[in-house]
PDB file of C-alpha atoms in Angstrom:
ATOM      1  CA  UNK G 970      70.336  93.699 123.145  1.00  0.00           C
ATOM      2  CA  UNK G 971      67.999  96.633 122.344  1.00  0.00           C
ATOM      3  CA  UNK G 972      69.857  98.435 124.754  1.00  0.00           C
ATOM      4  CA  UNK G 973      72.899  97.746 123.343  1.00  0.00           C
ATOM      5  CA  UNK G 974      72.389  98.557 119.621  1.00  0.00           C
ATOM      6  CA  UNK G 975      70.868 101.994 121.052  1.00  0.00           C
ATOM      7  CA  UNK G 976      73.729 103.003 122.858  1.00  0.00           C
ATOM      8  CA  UNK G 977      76.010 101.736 119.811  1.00  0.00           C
ATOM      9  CA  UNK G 978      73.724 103.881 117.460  1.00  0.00           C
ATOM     10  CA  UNK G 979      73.879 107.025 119.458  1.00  0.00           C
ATOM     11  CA  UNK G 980      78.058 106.343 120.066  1.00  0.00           C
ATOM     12  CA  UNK G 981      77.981 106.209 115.974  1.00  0.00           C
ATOM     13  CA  UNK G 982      75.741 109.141 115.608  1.00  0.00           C
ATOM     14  CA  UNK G 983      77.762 111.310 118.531  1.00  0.00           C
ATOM     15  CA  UNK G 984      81.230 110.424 116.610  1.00  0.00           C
ATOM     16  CA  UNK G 985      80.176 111.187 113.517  1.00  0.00           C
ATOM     17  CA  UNK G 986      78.667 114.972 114.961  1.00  0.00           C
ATOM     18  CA  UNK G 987      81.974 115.449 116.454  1.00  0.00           C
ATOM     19  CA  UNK G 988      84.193 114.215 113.274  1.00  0.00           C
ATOM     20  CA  UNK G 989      82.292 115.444 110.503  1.00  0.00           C
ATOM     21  CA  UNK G 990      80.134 118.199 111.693  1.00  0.00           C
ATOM     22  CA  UNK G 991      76.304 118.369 110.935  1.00  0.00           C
ATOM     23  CA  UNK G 992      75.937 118.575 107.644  1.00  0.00           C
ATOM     24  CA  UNK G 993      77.747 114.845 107.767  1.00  0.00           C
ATOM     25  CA  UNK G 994      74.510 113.715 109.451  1.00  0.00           C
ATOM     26  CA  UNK G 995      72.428 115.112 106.555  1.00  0.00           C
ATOM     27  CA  UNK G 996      74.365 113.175 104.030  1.00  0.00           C
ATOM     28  CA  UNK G 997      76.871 115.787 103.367  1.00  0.00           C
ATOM     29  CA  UNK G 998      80.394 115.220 103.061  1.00  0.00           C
ATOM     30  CA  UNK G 999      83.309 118.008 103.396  1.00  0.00           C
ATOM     31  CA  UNK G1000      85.782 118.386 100.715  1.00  0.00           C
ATOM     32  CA  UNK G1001      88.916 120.697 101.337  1.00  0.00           C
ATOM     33  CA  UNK G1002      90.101 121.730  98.019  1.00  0.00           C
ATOM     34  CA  UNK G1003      93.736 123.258  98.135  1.00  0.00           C
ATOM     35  CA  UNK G1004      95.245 127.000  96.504  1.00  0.00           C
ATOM     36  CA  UNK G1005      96.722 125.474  93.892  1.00  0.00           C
ATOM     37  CA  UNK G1006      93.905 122.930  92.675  1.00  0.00           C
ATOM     38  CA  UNK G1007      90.691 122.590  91.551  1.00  0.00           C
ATOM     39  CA  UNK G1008      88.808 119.749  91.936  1.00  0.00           C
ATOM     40  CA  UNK G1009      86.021 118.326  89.388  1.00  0.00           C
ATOM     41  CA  UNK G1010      82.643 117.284  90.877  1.00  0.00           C
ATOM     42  CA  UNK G1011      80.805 114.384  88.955  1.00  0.00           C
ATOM     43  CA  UNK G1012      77.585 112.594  89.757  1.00  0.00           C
ATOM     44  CA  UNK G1013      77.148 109.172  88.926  1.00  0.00           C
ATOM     45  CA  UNK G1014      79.520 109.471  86.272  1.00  0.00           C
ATOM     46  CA  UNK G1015      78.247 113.396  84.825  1.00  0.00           C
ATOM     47  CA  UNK G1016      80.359 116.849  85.250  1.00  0.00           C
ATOM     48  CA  UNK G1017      78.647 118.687  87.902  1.00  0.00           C
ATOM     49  CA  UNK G1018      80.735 121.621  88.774  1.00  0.00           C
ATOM     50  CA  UNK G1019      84.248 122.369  89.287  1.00  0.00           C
ATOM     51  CA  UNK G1020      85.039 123.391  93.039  1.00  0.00           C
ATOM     52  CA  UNK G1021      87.292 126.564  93.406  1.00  0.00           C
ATOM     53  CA  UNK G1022      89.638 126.539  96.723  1.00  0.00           C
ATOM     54  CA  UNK G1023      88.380 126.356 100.010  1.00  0.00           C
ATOM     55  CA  UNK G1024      86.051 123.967 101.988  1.00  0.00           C
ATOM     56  CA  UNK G1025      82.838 122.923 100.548  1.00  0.00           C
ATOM     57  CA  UNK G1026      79.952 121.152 101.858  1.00  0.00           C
ATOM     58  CA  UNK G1027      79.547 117.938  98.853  1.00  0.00           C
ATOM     59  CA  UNK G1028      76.541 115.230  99.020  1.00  0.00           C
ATOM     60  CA  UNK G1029      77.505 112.118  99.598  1.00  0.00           C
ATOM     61  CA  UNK G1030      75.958 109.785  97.358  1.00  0.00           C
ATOM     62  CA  UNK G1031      76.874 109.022  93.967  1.00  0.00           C
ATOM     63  CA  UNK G1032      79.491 111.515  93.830  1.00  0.00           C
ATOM     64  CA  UNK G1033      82.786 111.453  92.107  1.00  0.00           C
ATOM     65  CA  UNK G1034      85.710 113.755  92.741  1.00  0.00           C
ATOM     66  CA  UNK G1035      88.729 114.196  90.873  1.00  0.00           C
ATOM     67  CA  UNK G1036      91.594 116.610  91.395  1.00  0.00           C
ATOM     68  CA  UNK G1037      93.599 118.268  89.184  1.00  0.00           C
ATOM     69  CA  UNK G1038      96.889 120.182  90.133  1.00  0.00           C
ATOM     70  CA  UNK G1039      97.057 123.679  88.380  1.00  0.00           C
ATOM     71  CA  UNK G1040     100.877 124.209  89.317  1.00  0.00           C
ATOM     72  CA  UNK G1041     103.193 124.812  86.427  1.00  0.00           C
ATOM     73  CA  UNK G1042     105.511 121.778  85.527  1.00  0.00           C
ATOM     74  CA  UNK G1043     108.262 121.488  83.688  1.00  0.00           C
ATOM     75  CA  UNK G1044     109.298 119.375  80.570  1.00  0.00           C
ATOM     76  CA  UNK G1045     112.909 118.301  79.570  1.00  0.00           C
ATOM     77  CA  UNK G1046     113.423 116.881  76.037  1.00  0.00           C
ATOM     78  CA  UNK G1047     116.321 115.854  73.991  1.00  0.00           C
ATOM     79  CA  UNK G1048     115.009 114.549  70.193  1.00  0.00           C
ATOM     80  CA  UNK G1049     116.477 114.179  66.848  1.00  0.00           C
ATOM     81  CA  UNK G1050     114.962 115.819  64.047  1.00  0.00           C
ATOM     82  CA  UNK G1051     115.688 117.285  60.587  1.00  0.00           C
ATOM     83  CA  UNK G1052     116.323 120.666  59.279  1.00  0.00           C
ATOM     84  CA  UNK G1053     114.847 121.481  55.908  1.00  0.00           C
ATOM     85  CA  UNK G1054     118.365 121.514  54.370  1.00  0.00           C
ATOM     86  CA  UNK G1055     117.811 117.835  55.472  1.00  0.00           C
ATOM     87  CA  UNK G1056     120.683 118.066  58.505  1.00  0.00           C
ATOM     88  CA  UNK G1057     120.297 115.991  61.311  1.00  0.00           C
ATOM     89  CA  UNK G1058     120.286 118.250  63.923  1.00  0.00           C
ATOM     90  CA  UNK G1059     119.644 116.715  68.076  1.00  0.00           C
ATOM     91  CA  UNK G1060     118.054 119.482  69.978  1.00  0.00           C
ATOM     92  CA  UNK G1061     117.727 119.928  73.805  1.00  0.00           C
ATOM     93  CA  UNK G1062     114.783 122.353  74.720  1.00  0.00           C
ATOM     94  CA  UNK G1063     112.762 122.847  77.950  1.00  0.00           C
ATOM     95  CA  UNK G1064     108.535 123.930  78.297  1.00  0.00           C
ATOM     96  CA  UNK G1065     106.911 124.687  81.042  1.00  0.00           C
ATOM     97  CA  UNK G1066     103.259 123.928  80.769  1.00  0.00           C
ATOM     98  CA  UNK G1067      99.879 124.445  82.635  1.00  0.00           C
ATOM     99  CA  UNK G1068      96.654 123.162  82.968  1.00  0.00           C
ATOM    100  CA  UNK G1069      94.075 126.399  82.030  1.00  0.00           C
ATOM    101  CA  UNK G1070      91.236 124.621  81.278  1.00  0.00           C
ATOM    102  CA  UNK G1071      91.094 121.244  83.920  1.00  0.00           C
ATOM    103  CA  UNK G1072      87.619 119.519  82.751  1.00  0.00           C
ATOM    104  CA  UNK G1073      89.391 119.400  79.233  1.00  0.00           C
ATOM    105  CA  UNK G1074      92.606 118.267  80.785  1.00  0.00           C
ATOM    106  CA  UNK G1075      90.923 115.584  82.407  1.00  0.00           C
ATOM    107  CA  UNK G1076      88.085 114.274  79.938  1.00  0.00           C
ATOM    108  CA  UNK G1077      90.209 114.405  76.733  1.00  0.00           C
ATOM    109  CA  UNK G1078      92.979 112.255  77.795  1.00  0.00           C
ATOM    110  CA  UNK G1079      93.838 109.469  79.894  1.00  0.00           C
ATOM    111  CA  UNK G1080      97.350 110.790  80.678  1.00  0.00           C
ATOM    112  CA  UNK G1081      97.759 114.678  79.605  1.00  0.00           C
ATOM    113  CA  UNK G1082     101.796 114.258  80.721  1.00  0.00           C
ATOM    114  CA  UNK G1083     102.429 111.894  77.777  1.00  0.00           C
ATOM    115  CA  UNK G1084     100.327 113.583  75.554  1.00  0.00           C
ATOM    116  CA  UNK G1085     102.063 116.612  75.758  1.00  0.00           C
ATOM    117  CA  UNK G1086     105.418 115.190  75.658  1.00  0.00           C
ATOM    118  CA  UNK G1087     103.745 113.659  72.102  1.00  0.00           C
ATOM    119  CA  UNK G1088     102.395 116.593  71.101  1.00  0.00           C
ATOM    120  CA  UNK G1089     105.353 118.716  71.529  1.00  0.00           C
ATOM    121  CA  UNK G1090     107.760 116.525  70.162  1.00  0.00           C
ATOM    122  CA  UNK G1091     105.599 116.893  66.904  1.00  0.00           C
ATOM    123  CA  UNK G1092     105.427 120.832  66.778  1.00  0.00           C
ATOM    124  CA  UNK G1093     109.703 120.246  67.190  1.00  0.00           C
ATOM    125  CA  UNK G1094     109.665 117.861  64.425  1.00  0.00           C
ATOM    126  CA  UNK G1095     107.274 120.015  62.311  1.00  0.00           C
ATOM    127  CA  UNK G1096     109.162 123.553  62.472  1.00  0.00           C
ATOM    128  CA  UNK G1097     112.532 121.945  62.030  1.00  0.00           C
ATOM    129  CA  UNK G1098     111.487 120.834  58.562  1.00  0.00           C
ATOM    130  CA  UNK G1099     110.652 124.011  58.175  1.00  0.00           C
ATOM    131  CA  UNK G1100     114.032 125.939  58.966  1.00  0.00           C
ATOM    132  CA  UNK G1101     117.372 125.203  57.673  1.00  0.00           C
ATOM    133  CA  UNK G1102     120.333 123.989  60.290  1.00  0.00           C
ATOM    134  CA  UNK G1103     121.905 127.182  60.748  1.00  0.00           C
ATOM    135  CA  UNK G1104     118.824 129.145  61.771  1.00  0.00           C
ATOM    136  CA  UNK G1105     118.034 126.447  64.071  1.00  0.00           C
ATOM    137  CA  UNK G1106     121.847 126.918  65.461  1.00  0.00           C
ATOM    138  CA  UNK G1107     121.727 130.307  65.826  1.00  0.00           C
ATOM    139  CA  UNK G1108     118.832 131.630  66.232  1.00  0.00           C
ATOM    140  CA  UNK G1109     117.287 130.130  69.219  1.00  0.00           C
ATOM    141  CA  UNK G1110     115.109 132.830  70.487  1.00  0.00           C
ATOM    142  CA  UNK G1111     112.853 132.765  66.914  1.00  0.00           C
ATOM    143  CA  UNK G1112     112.894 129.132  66.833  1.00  0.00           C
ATOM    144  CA  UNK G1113     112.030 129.009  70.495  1.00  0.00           C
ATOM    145  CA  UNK G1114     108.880 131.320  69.902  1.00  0.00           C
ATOM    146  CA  UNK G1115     107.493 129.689  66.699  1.00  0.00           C
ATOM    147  CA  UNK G1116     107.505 126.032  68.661  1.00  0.00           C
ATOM    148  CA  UNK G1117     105.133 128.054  71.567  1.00  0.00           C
ATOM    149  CA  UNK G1118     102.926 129.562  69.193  1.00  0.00           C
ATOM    150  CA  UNK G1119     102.366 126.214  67.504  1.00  0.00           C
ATOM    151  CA  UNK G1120     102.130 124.151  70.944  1.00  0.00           C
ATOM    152  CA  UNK G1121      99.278 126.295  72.227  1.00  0.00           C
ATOM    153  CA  UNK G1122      97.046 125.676  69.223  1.00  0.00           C
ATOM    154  CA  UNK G1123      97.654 121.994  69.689  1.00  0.00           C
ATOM    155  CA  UNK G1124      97.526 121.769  73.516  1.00  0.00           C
ATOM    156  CA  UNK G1125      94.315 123.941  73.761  1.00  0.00           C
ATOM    157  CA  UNK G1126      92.182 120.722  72.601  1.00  0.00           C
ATOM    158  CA  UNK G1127      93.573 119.028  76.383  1.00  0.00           C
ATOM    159  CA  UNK G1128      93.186 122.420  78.022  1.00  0.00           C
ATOM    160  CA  UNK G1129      96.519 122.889  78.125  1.00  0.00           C
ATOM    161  CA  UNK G1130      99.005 125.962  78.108  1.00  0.00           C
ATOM    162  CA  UNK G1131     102.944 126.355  76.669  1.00  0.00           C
ATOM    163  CA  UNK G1132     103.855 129.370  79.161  1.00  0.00           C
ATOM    164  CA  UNK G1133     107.802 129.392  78.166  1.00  0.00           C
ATOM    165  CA  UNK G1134     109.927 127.195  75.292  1.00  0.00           C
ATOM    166  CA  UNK G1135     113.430 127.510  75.740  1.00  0.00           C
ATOM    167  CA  UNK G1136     115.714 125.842  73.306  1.00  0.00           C
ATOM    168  CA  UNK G1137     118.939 124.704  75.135  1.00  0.00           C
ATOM    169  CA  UNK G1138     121.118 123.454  72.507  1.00  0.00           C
ATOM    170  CA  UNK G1139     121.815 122.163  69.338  1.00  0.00           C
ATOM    171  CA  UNK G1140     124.249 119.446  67.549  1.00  0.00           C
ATOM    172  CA  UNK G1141     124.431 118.403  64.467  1.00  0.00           C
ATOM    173  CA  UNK G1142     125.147 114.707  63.101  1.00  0.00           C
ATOM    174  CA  UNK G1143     125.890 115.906  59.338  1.00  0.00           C
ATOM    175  CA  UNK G1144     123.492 115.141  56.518  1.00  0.00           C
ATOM    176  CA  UNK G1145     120.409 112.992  56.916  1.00  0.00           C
ATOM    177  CA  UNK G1146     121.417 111.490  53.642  1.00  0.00           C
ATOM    178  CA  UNK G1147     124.882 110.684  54.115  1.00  0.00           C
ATOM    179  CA  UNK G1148     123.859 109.280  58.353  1.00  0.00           C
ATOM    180  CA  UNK G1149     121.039 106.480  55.983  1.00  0.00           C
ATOM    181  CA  UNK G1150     123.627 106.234  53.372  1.00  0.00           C
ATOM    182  CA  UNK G1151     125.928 105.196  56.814  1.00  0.00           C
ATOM    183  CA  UNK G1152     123.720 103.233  58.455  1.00  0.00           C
ATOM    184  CA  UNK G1153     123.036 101.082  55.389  1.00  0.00           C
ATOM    185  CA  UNK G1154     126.676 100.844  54.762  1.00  0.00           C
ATOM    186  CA  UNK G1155     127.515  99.576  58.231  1.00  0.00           C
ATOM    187  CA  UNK G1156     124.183  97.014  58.041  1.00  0.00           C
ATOM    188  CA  UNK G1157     125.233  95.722  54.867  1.00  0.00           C
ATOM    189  CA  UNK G1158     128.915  94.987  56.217  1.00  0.00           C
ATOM    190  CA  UNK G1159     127.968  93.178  59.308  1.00  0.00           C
ATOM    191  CA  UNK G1160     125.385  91.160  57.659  1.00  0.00           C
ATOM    192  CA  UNK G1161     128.133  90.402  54.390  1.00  0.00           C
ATOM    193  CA  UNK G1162     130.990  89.493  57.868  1.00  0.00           C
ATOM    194  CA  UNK G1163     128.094  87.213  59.259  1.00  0.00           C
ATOM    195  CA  UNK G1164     127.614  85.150  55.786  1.00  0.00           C
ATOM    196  CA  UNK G1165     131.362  84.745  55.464  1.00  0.00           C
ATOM    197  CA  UNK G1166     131.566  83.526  58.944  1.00  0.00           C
ATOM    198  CA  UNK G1167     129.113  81.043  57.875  1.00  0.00           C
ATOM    199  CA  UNK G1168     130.268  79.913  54.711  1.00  0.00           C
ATOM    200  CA  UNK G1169     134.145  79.678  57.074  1.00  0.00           C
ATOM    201  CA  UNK G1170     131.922  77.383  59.341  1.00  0.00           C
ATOM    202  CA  UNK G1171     129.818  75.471  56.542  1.00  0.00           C
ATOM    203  CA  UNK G1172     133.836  74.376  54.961  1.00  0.00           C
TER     204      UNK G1172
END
């Protein structure tokens, strides 16, 4: 049995050599981090370091590793707001976005794709109130660059970047006034048909 466990040890030790390298045997572990990544090092639950592209030789115990993709992504929105002639105006924009700063990206929020959406729709909302409909409908290009200026000051708390804002296009529903003064008018009819169905029913 001695014999056995020997030969079973050296097998695992040989393998191991042969899979993992040396440093494996020294309690090292290898960690390939890709061009377009970085990859955040923590031990036993603390930032270490971040680890740039290429391989790198990582101890084993009581690490943490987390990877963040630095690529560019892309974000397209369609949201009602209102001008500060109070029109209801439905805008279609697209962002692209990056990651600049990944330990804040990663410690600040538990899903940085929702809070941008969140954030951005805000800094819309926000500079619409602050423009009247028509130089939200025809002048894209200003609008477009006031909503990026704003979005970086608000996405550099989740180390975050607004490389491009690109309004698409713009409708516009009429009057915020007269669509609630609608609304109401439509709710108040279909809850005045369903008492006179009932009162029909009650005789």
């Amino acid at each position: 049995m001695i014999v056995i466990a020997v030969i079973a040890g050296a097998w695992a030790w040989i393998s191991t050599l042969f899979r993992k390298g040396t440093m494996a045997l020294l309690g090292f572990e290898q960690v390939c981090v890709r061009q377009f990544e970085t990859v955040l090092l923590y031990r036993n639950g603390r930032f270490e370091k971040a680890l740039t592209p290429g391989r790198h030789n990582v101890r084993a115990n009581g690490r943490q590793l987390a990877r963040i993709d630095l690529r560019t992504e892309v974000f397209r929105l369609t949201q009602n707001a209102v001008s500060a002639d109070s029109f209801a105006v439905s805008l279609i924009y697209v962002a692209r976005t990056q990651i600049v700063d990944p330990r804040a990206s990663f410690e600040s929020t538990q899903n940085y794709r929702d809070e941008i959406c969140m954030r951005l729709q805000s800094v819309v909302k926000a500079m619409c109130s602050r423009k009247p409909r028509l130089d939200i409908q025809t002048d894209h290009q200003s609008f477009s660059h006031s909503v990026q200026k704003a979005a970086n000051q608000v996405f550099r708390s989740i180390g975050c970047e607004c490389l491009t804002f690109e309004l698409m296009q713009v409708e516009t529903a009429g009057p915020a006034i007269e669509l609630d003064n609608r609304r109401t008018g439509l709710a108040a009819r279909a809850s005045g048909g369903v008492a006179e169905k009932g009162a029909l029913a009650a005789m």
